[in-house]
């Protein structure tokens, strides 16, 4: 059987086993793959350099912060992301599939062993965000399982998802409470933002498929529906929802944080599971975003913030995190708009070594001068390259790699930048957990051509976790 047909049969069979078989759309796997342009250079030395940078930083993490959540590479210390008293090895979990793709199998085995012997998320006594826990911990463990077949990773992922699930099932609307205390199960946070309500279905749906339990998928889909059903007459959604009453708390419509990945996961639920409801919801809401938020300003394409009920402009501030949207537009059939938006972000690199956290495109003023090792620009370059096969996106990604390496490289690895407007950029002291999962993986996959990744049929989550496309 031809490889794509095998993939279609495997995906549909897995969904059928979980009761999600009706969501599998065979046409998804039949889409024509892009014809990749011939490489303009030998990218293998770049891939080797990316791999070496990650391995060196991993060695620093092993030496200075092993088992703790994040490395402080300048001071040589560590910090915890969820609970200062209970590290959960966040960087290990985030790195699993990246280590696999890079062929760093000994390091991967060490990470799996630490998780097996030490990871106990239920020991965390502080409130944790449902969103962050899902995309980082559940997602990282699931992709690690898909890469290694180590059952303990799947078991740990399900255990954490079970900690999160009551935040959905206890909600009167189906939109989740924002926080849960893993050690007690107490939920809190009755006001929640769209990204945190809706960035769940890729992980929960993958878990449902793997463990044959529909509850996770159904809870995540119900949360998305709770937002869609409360759209305005203009088909716009706001920013913040009261999850108990269903009333809008913040009525600003935007593709910026804290809304951004809500749209991503509507499309991803269709891409991964063939759920036609999610595709319809995505198309309706995206048409409204393009109509009321997209604009040409100063010769570039941007997305403004507007009132969801009237469409009136509220401001033109944007965030580097929104750079991901260029790739999503390209993936979802809006390629000209996506490429134009990517070029808008690229134009800022004439002014700054790295993209600033915040920018007002109406004034040209920086509203957030740092760069927390942000991956979104590279994420879009990667996805636009996969969609179009054009070498220009590898060239752009390579240029950004050189820039970030110069700005962020320190003896113990890579660190955040606190001010991109200075020369040289001012450094902070943190290797962000997502650095292990996101841009280092994007760069390596773009430059290596590794046989461990299916370049024609794949899926990466908002946290860079690979749920489809692993070749073992």
XYZ file of C-alpha atoms in Angstrom:
472
model
C 0.000 0.000 0.000
C 1.279 3.480 -0.883
C 2.640 5.350 2.161
C -0.031 8.047 2.288
C -2.771 5.443 2.057
C -1.155 3.610 4.946
C -1.134 6.800 6.979
C -4.773 7.453 6.175
C -5.708 3.930 7.214
C -3.643 4.139 10.401
C -5.070 7.470 11.475
C -8.651 6.473 10.667
C -8.194 3.143 12.430
C -6.807 4.791 15.544
C -9.701 7.228 15.674
C -12.233 4.460 15.153
C -10.777 2.607 18.117
C -11.489 5.602 20.329
C -14.965 6.309 19.030
C -13.623 9.237 17.012
C -13.696 7.407 13.693
C -16.327 9.741 12.250
C -13.811 12.555 12.561
C -11.257 10.994 10.221
C -11.278 12.599 6.779
C -9.303 10.556 4.206
C -8.988 13.599 1.978
C -6.658 15.202 4.501
C -3.834 12.827 3.699
C -4.419 13.095 -0.029
C -3.504 16.753 -0.335
C -0.646 17.196 -2.803
C 2.689 17.777 -1.110
C 4.775 20.779 -2.119
C 7.593 20.360 -4.580
C 10.582 21.536 -2.591
C 12.976 23.790 -4.477
C 16.510 22.473 -4.935
C 18.696 23.553 -2.030
C 20.781 26.627 -2.785
C 23.440 25.498 -0.331
C 24.478 22.478 1.676
C 22.412 22.901 4.839
C 23.920 19.906 6.660
C 26.672 21.914 8.393
C 23.990 24.287 9.712
C 21.978 21.352 11.041
C 25.121 20.001 12.712
C 25.715 23.369 14.328
C 22.138 23.533 15.652
C 22.508 20.017 17.039
C 25.818 20.909 18.661
C 24.335 24.009 20.284
C 21.484 22.031 21.773
C 23.782 19.261 22.994
C 26.147 21.719 24.644
C 23.248 23.447 26.371
C 21.883 20.049 27.442
C 25.256 19.251 28.989
C 25.091 22.529 30.914
C 21.581 21.672 32.049
C 22.795 18.226 33.175
C 25.653 19.790 35.109
C 23.857 22.769 36.653
C 20.113 22.140 36.758
C 19.326 18.462 36.209
C 15.719 17.664 37.068
C 14.820 21.288 37.620
C 12.465 23.084 35.277
C 14.690 25.665 33.602
C 18.386 26.488 33.348
C 19.807 29.874 34.336
C 22.842 29.763 32.039
C 24.482 33.036 33.083
C 24.428 32.560 36.858
C 24.765 28.794 36.579
C 21.608 28.064 38.538
C 18.040 26.950 37.910
C 14.435 28.005 38.378
C 11.097 26.216 38.626
C 8.193 26.996 36.339
C 5.231 25.555 38.237
C 6.177 25.202 41.911
C 9.418 26.272 43.577
C 9.194 23.339 45.982
C 8.475 20.667 43.369
C 10.477 20.662 40.120
C 8.959 18.558 37.343
C 11.868 18.451 34.889
C 10.123 20.787 32.441
C 13.181 21.190 30.202
C 13.570 17.400 29.997
C 9.935 16.944 28.985
C 10.147 19.754 26.427
C 13.332 18.323 24.900
C 12.249 14.712 24.356
C 11.198 14.743 20.703
C 13.890 17.261 19.763
C 16.537 14.902 21.157
C 14.954 12.080 19.145
C 15.016 13.955 15.839
C 18.603 15.036 16.433
C 19.667 11.451 17.069
C 20.826 12.277 20.593
C 19.642 8.906 21.809
C 21.792 8.640 24.927
C 20.560 12.024 26.130
C 17.002 10.977 25.288
C 17.366 7.779 27.316
C 18.656 9.774 30.285
C 15.648 12.080 30.044
C 13.170 9.194 29.893
C 14.851 7.588 32.911
C 14.523 10.785 34.954
C 10.848 11.058 34.074
C 10.233 7.406 34.953
C 11.984 7.668 38.314
C 11.178 11.211 39.455
C 8.295 12.937 37.686
C 5.294 13.254 40.007
C 3.114 16.141 38.864
C 0.549 15.464 41.573
C 3.127 16.571 44.146
C 2.800 20.161 42.904
C 1.017 22.196 45.591
C 0.637 25.497 43.733
C -2.088 26.431 41.228
C -0.908 25.673 37.687
C -2.358 26.979 34.439
C -4.372 24.386 32.539
C -2.996 25.828 29.287
C 0.706 25.753 30.163
C 0.462 22.343 31.770
C -1.310 20.915 28.750
C 0.881 22.252 25.952
C 4.162 21.697 27.812
C 3.770 18.648 30.026
C 0.971 16.625 28.412
C 2.167 17.565 24.918
C 5.831 16.940 25.627
C 5.175 13.536 27.164
C 2.886 12.486 24.310
C 5.356 13.438 21.599
C 8.087 11.739 23.610
C 5.991 8.587 23.690
C 5.366 8.719 19.949
C 9.114 9.034 19.376
C 10.254 6.325 21.782
C 7.357 3.966 22.448
C 8.155 4.225 26.169
C 4.806 3.476 27.844
C 5.742 5.363 30.995
C 5.581 8.624 29.028
C 2.027 7.899 27.891
C 1.046 6.919 31.438
C 2.471 10.145 32.860
C 0.720 12.200 30.159
C -2.625 10.615 30.976
C -2.124 11.100 34.702
C -1.518 14.833 34.197
C -4.479 15.122 31.824
C -6.621 13.521 34.529
C -5.487 16.280 36.886
C -6.639 18.871 34.329
C -9.896 17.261 33.205
C -12.092 18.433 36.152
C -11.393 22.050 35.160
C -13.501 21.280 32.080
C -16.130 18.933 33.502
C -16.954 21.152 36.499
C -17.497 24.228 34.321
C -21.112 25.207 33.599
C -20.171 26.317 30.075
C -17.523 23.731 29.216
C -14.834 26.400 28.976
C -12.245 25.390 31.581
C -11.343 27.069 34.812
C -7.921 28.640 34.463
C -6.050 26.931 37.308
C -5.891 23.652 39.182
C -3.835 22.579 42.202
C -2.489 19.136 41.235
C -2.045 17.922 44.815
C -5.661 18.667 45.812
C -7.629 18.956 42.560
C -8.935 22.395 43.556
C -9.892 24.513 40.546
C -9.980 28.316 40.347
C -9.988 31.190 37.889
C -13.466 31.929 36.631
C -12.247 34.391 34.026
C -10.209 32.806 31.276
C -8.668 34.025 28.026
C -9.295 32.379 24.678
C -5.840 30.929 24.131
C -6.069 29.160 27.464
C -9.620 27.969 26.845
C -8.979 26.651 23.373
C -5.394 25.375 23.135
C -6.206 21.875 24.296
C -7.592 19.660 21.548
C -4.337 18.622 19.864
C -3.001 17.108 23.077
C -6.303 15.838 24.496
C -7.360 14.451 21.124
C -4.052 12.658 20.638
C -4.386 11.216 24.130
C -7.936 10.035 23.367
C -6.677 8.292 20.250
C -3.818 6.585 22.077
C -5.685 5.420 25.191
C -9.106 4.781 23.587
C -10.997 7.222 25.793
C -13.164 9.934 24.206
C -13.477 12.050 27.340
C -10.384 14.138 26.666
C -11.303 14.981 23.072
C -14.903 15.731 23.955
C -13.928 18.094 26.787
C -11.539 20.026 24.539
C -14.082 20.310 21.728
C -16.793 21.488 24.115
C -14.462 24.275 25.287
C -13.937 25.448 21.710
C -17.667 25.349 21.049
C -18.332 27.440 24.165
C -16.368 30.274 22.567
C -17.671 29.848 19.024
C -21.282 29.881 20.207
C -20.678 33.273 21.843
C -19.302 34.999 18.742
C -20.768 38.359 17.825
C -23.070 39.176 14.913
C -19.846 40.035 13.028
C -18.481 36.514 13.719
C -15.782 37.993 15.961
C -14.821 36.667 19.387
C -13.443 38.643 22.303
C -10.448 38.085 24.530
C -11.719 37.002 27.954
C -14.739 34.941 28.978
C -16.422 34.357 32.321
C -16.482 30.585 32.179
C -19.339 30.246 34.661
C -21.779 32.778 33.198
C -20.580 32.725 29.592
C -20.412 36.540 29.529
C -17.610 38.383 27.767
C -15.284 40.174 30.183
C -13.016 41.682 27.522
C -14.646 42.330 24.149
C -11.495 43.090 22.164
C -11.162 40.891 19.070
C -7.580 40.077 18.145
C -5.185 37.442 16.836
C -2.621 38.612 19.381
C -2.058 36.964 22.763
C -3.929 35.992 24.810
C -6.155 34.837 21.945
C -3.611 33.652 19.339
C -3.450 29.855 19.606
C -7.239 29.544 19.969
C -7.423 29.966 16.188
C -4.460 27.657 15.661
C -6.143 24.793 17.490
C -9.436 25.152 15.649
C -7.540 24.458 12.443
C -5.332 21.858 14.105
C -8.335 19.877 15.320
C -9.392 19.609 11.691
C -5.866 18.869 10.492
C -5.224 16.143 13.065
C -8.641 14.561 13.442
C -10.664 15.605 10.409
C -13.352 17.200 12.589
C -15.497 19.147 10.123
C -17.154 21.177 12.870
C -13.782 22.647 13.802
C -12.980 23.417 10.176
C -16.299 25.235 9.777
C -15.762 27.216 12.983
C -12.237 28.114 11.904
C -13.373 29.251 8.466
C -16.187 31.417 9.840
C -14.027 33.121 12.450
C -11.051 33.531 10.114
C -13.169 35.197 7.455
C -14.214 37.752 10.073
C -10.606 38.254 11.227
C -9.510 38.940 7.661
C -12.427 41.285 7.035
C -12.216 43.371 10.204
C -8.639 43.008 11.515
C -6.281 42.636 8.548
C -5.036 45.890 7.062
C -2.260 47.493 5.064
C -0.444 50.034 7.205
C 2.815 51.753 6.334
C 3.267 49.506 3.324
C 2.943 46.280 5.323
C 0.243 43.814 6.292
C -0.744 43.792 9.968
C -3.669 42.775 12.178
C -5.277 45.410 14.396
C -7.344 44.954 17.545
C -11.036 45.787 17.164
C -14.310 45.730 19.069
C -15.965 42.365 18.501
C -19.450 43.853 18.273
C -18.807 46.888 16.075
C -15.463 46.250 14.354
C -14.207 49.638 15.556
C -10.422 49.871 15.869
C -9.120 49.769 19.431
C -5.372 49.872 18.834
C -2.560 48.692 16.576
C -0.269 47.122 19.121
C 1.048 43.675 18.302
C 3.201 40.988 19.886
C 6.038 38.911 18.500
C 4.034 35.859 19.523
C 1.562 36.754 16.776
C 4.225 36.123 14.111
C 3.110 32.469 14.200
C -0.089 33.523 12.389
C 1.718 33.860 9.069
C 2.367 30.127 9.044
C -1.172 29.272 10.117
C -2.604 31.385 7.299
C -0.361 29.585 4.845
C -1.382 26.177 6.144
C -5.101 26.955 6.080
C -5.472 28.224 2.506
C -4.644 31.930 2.883
C -1.103 31.762 1.533
C -0.830 35.251 -0.056
C -1.944 36.888 3.187
C 0.336 34.653 5.231
C 3.386 35.419 3.108
C 2.638 39.149 3.247
C 2.320 39.026 7.022
C 5.596 37.122 7.311
C 7.306 39.834 5.267
C 5.950 42.458 7.660
C 7.767 40.805 10.539
C 10.863 40.338 8.393
C 10.915 44.082 7.706
C 11.478 44.782 11.414
C 14.842 43.011 11.208
C 16.142 46.049 9.342
C 15.843 47.867 12.695
C 16.437 45.207 15.325
C 18.811 42.275 15.748
C 15.894 40.211 17.034
C 12.163 40.826 16.993
C 10.975 42.750 20.066
C 8.322 41.279 22.343
C 5.911 44.140 21.635
C 5.553 46.644 18.802
C 3.039 49.357 17.865
C 2.977 49.332 14.076
C 1.027 52.586 13.919
C 3.830 54.535 15.626
C 6.849 52.317 15.012
C 7.482 52.285 18.765
C 8.693 49.255 20.701
C 6.303 48.395 23.521
C 8.296 45.431 24.825
C 12.059 45.545 24.217
C 12.971 41.997 25.237
C 13.041 38.718 23.347
C 12.460 35.656 25.513
C 14.082 33.276 23.009
C 10.848 33.555 21.064
C 10.231 30.922 18.354
C 7.225 32.297 16.461
C 9.028 33.868 13.499
C 10.968 30.657 12.907
C 7.747 28.663 13.397
C 6.169 30.561 10.490
C 9.278 30.182 8.340
C 9.168 26.439 8.958
C 5.466 26.084 8.162
C 5.624 28.299 5.085
C 8.582 26.238 3.861
C 6.607 23.019 4.366
C 3.609 24.489 2.525
C 5.462 26.068 -0.406
C 8.820 24.286 -0.593
C 10.480 27.656 -1.240
C 14.109 28.030 -0.230
C 13.606 31.648 0.811
C 12.082 30.458 4.072
C 15.137 28.371 4.918
C 17.307 31.364 4.121
C 15.232 33.569 6.440
C 15.327 30.944 9.178
C 19.096 30.631 8.814
C 19.605 34.374 9.059
C 17.518 34.440 12.230
C 19.514 31.522 13.637
C 22.729 33.485 13.140
C 21.201 36.553 14.768
C 19.868 34.693 17.774
C 23.066 32.759 18.265
C 25.081 35.977 18.324
C 22.641 37.667 20.701
C 21.849 34.779 23.053
C 24.894 32.492 23.158
C 26.665 32.345 26.531
C 29.211 29.822 27.857
C 26.502 27.607 29.382
C 24.115 27.696 26.447
C 21.519 30.182 25.192
C 19.761 32.869 27.201
C 16.928 35.337 26.781
C 17.501 38.919 25.675
C 16.075 41.749 27.774
C 16.564 44.571 25.256
C 16.846 44.145 21.495
C 17.199 47.897 20.924
C 20.735 48.077 22.330
C 23.956 47.190 20.508
C 24.757 44.475 21.360
C 21.384 43.305 22.699
C 21.224 43.136 26.488
C 21.118 39.600 27.864
C 19.084 38.135 30.709
C 19.523 34.817 32.503
C 17.108 32.077 31.434
C 16.923 29.256 28.904
C 13.177 29.219 28.301
C 11.656 25.746 28.485
C 10.089 26.044 25.036
C 13.519 26.681 23.494
C 14.111 22.933 23.770
C 10.842 22.068 22.048
C 10.374 24.776 19.455
C 12.905 26.757 17.452
C 15.830 24.381 17.901
C 13.594 21.672 16.481
C 12.317 23.912 13.656
C 15.847 24.832 12.648
C 17.092 21.263 12.807
C 14.199 19.873 10.797
C 14.611 22.602 8.157
C 18.328 22.048 7.717
C 18.908 18.329 8.375
C 16.517 16.365 6.173
C 16.476 13.762 8.947
C 14.936 10.406 8.065
C 13.217 10.403 11.449
C 10.680 13.029 10.284
C 8.039 12.796 7.574
C 8.310 16.076 5.686
C 5.195 15.351 3.631
C 2.746 14.385 6.355
C 3.286 15.864 9.787
C 1.826 17.916 12.591
C 3.532 20.081 15.215
C 1.602 21.588 18.110
C 1.713 25.203 19.264
C 4.550 24.112 21.579
C 6.420 22.421 18.742
C 5.512 18.889 19.855
C 5.262 16.389 17.001
C 2.052 14.344 17.046
C 2.252 13.171 13.430
C 5.290 12.646 11.249
C 7.514 10.599 13.571
C 9.466 7.835 11.842
C 10.901 5.278 14.223
